[in-house]
CSV table of C-alpha atoms in Angstrom, one decimal:
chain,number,residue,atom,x,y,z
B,1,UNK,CA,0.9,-0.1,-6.0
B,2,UNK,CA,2.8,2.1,-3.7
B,3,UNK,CA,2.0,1.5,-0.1
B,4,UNK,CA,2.3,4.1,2.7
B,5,UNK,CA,3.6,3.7,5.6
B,6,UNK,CA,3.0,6.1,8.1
B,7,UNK,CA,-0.1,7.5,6.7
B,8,UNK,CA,-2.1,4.2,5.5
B,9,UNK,CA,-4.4,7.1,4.6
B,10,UNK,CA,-4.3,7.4,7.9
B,11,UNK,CA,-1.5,10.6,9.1
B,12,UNK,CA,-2.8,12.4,6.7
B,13,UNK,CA,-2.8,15.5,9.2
B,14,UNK,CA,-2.6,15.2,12.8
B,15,UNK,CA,-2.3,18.3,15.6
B,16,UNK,CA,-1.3,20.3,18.0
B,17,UNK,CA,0.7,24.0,17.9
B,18,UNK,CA,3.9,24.9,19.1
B,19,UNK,CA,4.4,29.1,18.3
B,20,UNK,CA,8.0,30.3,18.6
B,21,UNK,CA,8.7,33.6,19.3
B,22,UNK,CA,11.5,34.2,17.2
B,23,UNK,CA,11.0,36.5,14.5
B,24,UNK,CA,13.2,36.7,11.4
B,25,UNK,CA,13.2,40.0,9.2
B,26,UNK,CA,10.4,41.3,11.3
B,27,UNK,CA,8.1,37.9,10.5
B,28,UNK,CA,7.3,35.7,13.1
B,29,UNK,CA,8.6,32.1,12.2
B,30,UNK,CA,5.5,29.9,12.3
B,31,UNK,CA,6.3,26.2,13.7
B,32,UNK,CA,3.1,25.3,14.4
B,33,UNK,CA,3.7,21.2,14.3
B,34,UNK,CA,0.9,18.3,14.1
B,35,UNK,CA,0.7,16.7,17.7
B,36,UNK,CA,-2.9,15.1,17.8
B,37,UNK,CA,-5.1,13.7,15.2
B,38,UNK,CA,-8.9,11.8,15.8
B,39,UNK,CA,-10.1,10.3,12.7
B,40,UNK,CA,-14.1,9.3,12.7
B,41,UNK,CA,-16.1,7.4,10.6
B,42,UNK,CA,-20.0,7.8,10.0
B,43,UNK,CA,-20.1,3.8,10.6
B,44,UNK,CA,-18.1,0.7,11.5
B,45,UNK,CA,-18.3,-0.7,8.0
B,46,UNK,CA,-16.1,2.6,6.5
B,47,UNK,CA,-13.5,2.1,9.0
B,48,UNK,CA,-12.3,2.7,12.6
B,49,UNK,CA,-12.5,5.5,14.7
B,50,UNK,CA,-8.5,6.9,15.9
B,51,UNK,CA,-6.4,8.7,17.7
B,52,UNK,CA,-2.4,9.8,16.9
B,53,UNK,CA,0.2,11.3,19.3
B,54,UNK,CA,3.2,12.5,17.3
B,55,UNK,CA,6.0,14.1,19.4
B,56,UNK,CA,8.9,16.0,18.1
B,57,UNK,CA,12.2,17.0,18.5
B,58,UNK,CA,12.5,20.9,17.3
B,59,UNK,CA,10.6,20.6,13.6
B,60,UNK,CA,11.6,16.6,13.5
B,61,UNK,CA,9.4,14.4,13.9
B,62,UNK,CA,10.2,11.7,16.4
B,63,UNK,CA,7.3,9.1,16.5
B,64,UNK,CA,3.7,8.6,16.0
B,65,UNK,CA,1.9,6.4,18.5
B,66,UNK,CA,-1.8,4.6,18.3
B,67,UNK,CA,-3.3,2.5,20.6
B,68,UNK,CA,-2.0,-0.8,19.1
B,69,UNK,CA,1.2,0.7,16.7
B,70,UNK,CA,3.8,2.9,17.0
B,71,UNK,CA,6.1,4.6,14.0
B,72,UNK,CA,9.7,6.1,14.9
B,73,UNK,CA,11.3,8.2,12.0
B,74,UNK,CA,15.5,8.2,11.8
B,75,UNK,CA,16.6,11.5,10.3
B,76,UNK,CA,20.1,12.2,8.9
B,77,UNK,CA,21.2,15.4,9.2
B,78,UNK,CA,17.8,17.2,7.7
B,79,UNK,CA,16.4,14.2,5.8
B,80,UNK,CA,14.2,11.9,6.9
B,81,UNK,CA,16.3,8.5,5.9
B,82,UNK,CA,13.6,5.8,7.6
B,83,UNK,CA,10.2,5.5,9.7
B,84,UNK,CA,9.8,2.0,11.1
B,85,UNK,CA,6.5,0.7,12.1
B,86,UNK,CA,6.3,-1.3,15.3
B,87,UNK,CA,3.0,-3.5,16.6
B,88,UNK,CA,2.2,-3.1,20.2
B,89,UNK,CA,1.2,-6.3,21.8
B,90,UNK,CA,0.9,-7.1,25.6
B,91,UNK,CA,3.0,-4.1,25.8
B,92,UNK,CA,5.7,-5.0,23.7
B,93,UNK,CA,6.8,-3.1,20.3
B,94,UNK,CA,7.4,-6.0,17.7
B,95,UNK,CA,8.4,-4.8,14.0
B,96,UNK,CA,6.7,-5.2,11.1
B,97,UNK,CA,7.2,-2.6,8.6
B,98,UNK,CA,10.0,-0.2,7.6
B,99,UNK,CA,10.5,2.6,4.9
B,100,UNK,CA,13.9,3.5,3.9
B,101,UNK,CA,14.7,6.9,1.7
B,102,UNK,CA,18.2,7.4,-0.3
B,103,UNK,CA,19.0,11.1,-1.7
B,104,UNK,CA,20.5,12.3,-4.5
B,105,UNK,CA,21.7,16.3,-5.1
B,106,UNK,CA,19.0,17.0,-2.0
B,107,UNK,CA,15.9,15.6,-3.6
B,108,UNK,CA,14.5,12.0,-3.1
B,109,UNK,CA,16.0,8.9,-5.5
B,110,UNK,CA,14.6,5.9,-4.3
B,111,UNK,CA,12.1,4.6,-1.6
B,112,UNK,CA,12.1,1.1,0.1
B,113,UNK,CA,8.8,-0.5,1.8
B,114,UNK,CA,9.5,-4.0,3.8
B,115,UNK,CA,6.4,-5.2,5.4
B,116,UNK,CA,5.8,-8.6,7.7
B,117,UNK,CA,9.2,-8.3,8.8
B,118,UNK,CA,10.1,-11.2,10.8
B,119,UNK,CA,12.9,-13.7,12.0
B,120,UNK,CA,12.5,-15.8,9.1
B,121,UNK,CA,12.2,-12.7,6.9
B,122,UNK,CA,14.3,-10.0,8.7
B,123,UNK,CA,14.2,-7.9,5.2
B,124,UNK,CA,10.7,-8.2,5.2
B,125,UNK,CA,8.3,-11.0,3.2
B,126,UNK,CA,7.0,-8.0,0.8
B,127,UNK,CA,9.5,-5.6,-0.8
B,128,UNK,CA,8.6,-2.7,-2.9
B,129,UNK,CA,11.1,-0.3,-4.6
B,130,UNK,CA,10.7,3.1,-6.0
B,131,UNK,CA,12.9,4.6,-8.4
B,132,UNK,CA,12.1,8.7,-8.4
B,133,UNK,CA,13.3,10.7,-11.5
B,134,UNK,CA,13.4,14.6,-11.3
B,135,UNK,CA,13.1,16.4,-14.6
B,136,UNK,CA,14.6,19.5,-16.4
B,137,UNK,CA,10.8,20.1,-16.8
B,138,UNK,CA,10.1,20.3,-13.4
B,139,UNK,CA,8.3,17.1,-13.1
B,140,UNK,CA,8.8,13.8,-11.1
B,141,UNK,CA,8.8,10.8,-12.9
B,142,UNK,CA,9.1,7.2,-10.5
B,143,UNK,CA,8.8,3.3,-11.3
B,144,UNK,CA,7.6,1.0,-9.1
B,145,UNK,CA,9.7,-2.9,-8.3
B,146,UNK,CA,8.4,-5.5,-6.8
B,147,UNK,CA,11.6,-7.1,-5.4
B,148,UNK,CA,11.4,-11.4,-4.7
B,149,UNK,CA,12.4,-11.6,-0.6
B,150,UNK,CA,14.9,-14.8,-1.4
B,151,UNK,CA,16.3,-13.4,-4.6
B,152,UNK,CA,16.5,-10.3,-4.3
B,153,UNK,CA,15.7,-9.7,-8.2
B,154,UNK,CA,13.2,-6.9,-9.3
B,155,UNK,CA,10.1,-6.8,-11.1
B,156,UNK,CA,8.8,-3.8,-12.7
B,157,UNK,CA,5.0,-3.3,-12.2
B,158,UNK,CA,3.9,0.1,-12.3
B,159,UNK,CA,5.3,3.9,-13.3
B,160,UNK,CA,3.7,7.4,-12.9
B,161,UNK,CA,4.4,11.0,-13.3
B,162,UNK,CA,3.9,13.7,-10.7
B,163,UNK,CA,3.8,17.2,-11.5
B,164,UNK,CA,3.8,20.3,-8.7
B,165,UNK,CA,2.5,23.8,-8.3
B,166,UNK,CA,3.7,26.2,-5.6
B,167,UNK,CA,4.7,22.9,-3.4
B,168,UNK,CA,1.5,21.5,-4.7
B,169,UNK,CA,0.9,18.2,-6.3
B,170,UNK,CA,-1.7,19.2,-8.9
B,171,UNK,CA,-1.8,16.1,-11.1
B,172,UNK,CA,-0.8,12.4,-10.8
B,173,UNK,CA,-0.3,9.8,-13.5
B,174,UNK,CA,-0.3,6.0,-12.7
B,175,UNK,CA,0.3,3.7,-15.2
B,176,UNK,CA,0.2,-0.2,-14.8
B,177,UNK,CA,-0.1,-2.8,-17.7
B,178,UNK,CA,-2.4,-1.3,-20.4
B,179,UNK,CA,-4.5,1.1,-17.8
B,180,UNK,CA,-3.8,4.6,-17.0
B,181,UNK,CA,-5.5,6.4,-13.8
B,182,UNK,CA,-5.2,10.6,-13.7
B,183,UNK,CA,-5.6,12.2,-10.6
B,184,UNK,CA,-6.1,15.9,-10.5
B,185,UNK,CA,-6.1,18.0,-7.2
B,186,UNK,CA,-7.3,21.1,-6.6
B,187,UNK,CA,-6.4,23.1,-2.9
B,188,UNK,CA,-7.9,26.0,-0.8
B,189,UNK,CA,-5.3,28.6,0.0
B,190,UNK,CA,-5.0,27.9,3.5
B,191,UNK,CA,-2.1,26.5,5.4
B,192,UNK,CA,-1.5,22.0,5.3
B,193,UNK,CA,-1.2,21.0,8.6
B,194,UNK,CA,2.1,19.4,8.1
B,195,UNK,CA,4.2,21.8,6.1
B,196,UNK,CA,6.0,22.6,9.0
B,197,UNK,CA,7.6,19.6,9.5
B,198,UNK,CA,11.3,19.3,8.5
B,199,UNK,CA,12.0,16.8,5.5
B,200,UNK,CA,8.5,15.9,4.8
B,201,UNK,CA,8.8,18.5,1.3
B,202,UNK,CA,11.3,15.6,0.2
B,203,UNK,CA,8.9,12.7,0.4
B,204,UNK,CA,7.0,13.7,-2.6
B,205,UNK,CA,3.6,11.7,-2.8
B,206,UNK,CA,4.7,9.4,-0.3
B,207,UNK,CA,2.4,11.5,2.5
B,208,UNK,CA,-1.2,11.4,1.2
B,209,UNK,CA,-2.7,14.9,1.2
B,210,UNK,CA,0.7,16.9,2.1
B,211,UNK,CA,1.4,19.7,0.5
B,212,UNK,CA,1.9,23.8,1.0
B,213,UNK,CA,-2.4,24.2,1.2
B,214,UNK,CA,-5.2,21.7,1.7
B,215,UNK,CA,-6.5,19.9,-1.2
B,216,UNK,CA,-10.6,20.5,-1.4
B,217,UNK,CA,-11.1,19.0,-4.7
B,218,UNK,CA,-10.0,15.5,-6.1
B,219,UNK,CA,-11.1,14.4,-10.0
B,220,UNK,CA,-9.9,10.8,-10.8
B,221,UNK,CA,-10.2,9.4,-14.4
B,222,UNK,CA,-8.9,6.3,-15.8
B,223,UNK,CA,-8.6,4.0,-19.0
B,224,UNK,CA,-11.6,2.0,-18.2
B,225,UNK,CA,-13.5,4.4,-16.8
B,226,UNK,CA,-13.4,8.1,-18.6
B,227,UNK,CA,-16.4,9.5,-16.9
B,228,UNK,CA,-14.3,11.5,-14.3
B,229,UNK,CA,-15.2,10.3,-10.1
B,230,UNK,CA,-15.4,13.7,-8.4
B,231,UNK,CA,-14.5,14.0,-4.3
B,232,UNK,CA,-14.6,16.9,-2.5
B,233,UNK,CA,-13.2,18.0,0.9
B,234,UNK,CA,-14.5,20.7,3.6
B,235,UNK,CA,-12.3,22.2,6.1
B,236,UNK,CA,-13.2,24.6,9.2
B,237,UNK,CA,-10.1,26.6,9.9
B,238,UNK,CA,-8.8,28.5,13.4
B,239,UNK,CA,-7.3,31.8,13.3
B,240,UNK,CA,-4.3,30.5,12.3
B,241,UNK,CA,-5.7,29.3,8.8
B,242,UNK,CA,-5.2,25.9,10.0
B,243,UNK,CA,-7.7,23.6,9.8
B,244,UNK,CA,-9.7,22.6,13.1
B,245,UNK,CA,-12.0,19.8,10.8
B,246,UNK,CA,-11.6,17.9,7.6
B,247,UNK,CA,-14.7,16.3,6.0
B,248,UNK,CA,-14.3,14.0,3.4
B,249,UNK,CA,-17.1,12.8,0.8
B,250,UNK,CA,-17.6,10.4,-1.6
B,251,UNK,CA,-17.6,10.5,-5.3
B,252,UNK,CA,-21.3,11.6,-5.2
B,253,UNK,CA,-20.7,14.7,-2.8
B,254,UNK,CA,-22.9,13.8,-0.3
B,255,UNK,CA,-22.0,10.7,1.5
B,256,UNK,CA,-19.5,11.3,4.3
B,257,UNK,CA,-16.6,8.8,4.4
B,258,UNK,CA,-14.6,10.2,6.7
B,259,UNK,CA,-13.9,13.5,9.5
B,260,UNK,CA,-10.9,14.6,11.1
B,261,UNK,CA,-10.6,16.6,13.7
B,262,UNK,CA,-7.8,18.6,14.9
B,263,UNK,CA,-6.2,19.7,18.6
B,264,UNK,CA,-4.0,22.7,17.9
């Protein structure tokens, strides 16, 4: 299954504004840009309370930095072409996972995750691959490798289809083996917190939650179980029409299992 890096669920959405006051045919260009993020969890057992810095150069994003971790992103001209994730111990950054993105005609072709990186494995001890697709249709379709670390051979283990709506992801397919999960989003019409930073657009599902809106409404069905799961999200938005606070429920509707909060 595809693993992200950056977000772990986690970056979904972190902030801060930056306002320009440059206008362009009479419109004042909006580069309001994540900077701080505070993730908070009704108990221990659901997870961790956090905090993400993210500083920028212009509309690139430079790094992300936690108390114990820190991820620096390598862009090539406007494309983001690798974010490496570095564990801070006793004050030192050791490396432990990288992502690496290759291009083809401007839109993503393949995606490379190496975790537990290390001396004995410098290309990492895991290795997944993604192969991306674009279709006349407008869809994207991907297949996911696992690649062996000594042989470098790959594995096929899983494929999907993702299809988009007004730089939207509005349905995913995942497919592995004989199962099949659907997941079908539904968004507000109010601003993502991320959409303004450069090359993100390109990275397709690889960002949980990204997209031009917020998604409020998640409906997951699968092979073994029909009977569709159901989650909801709640935002609170600022002037702006970003949001200020993200609530997250379970499939019930009435269980918390996560907030957000944003600094703009």
């Amino acid at each position: 299954m595809k693993k992200q890096l950056w977000l772990f669920g986690v970056l979904a959405l972190l902030l801060t504004a930056c306002s320009s006051d440059e206008k362009s045919s009479s419109e004042e260009i909006d580069s309001t840009l994540p900077k701080n993020i505070s993730y908070i969890y009704p108990s221990p057992e659901l997870g961790t309370n956090s905090k993400t810095t993210a500083s920028y150069n212009g509309n690139k994003i430079v790094s992300l930095l936690k108390d114990d971790s820190k991820t620096v992103f390598t862009y090539d001209g406007d494309v983001i072409v690798k974010q490496e994730e570095f564990d801070i111990e006793n004050g030192k950054e050791i490396k432990n996972e990288e992502v690496s993105y290759s291009y083809e005609n401007g839109k993503l072709k393949t995606r490379v995750f190496r975790e537990r990186i290390s001396a004995e494995y410098p290309d990492g001890y895991f290795i997944e691959k993604v192969v991306y697709t674009h279709n006349s249709n407008g869809t994207v379709s991907y297949i996911n490798y696992t690649v062996d670390n000594v042989k470098k051979t790959e594995s096929k283990d899983g494929e999907g289809t993702l299809t988009y709506k007004d730089g939207n992801l509005i349905k995913e397919e995942q497919k592995s083996g004989s199962s099949t999960a659907t997941l079908v989003f539904e968004y507000d019409s109010k601003k993502n917190p991320l959409k303004n930073i450069l090359g993100f657009n390109l990275l397709l599902n690889e960002i949980d939650g990204f997209g031009t809106n917020n998604i409020v409404k998640t409906t997951r069905t699968t092979t073994e179980f029909p009977n569709p799961s159901v989650y909801l999200t709640t935002y609170i938005y600022n002037e702006a029409s970003y949001p200020t606070r993200h609530t997250s429920f379970d499939g019930g509707g009435k269980n918390i299992e996560y907030e957000i909060e944003y600094a703009y």
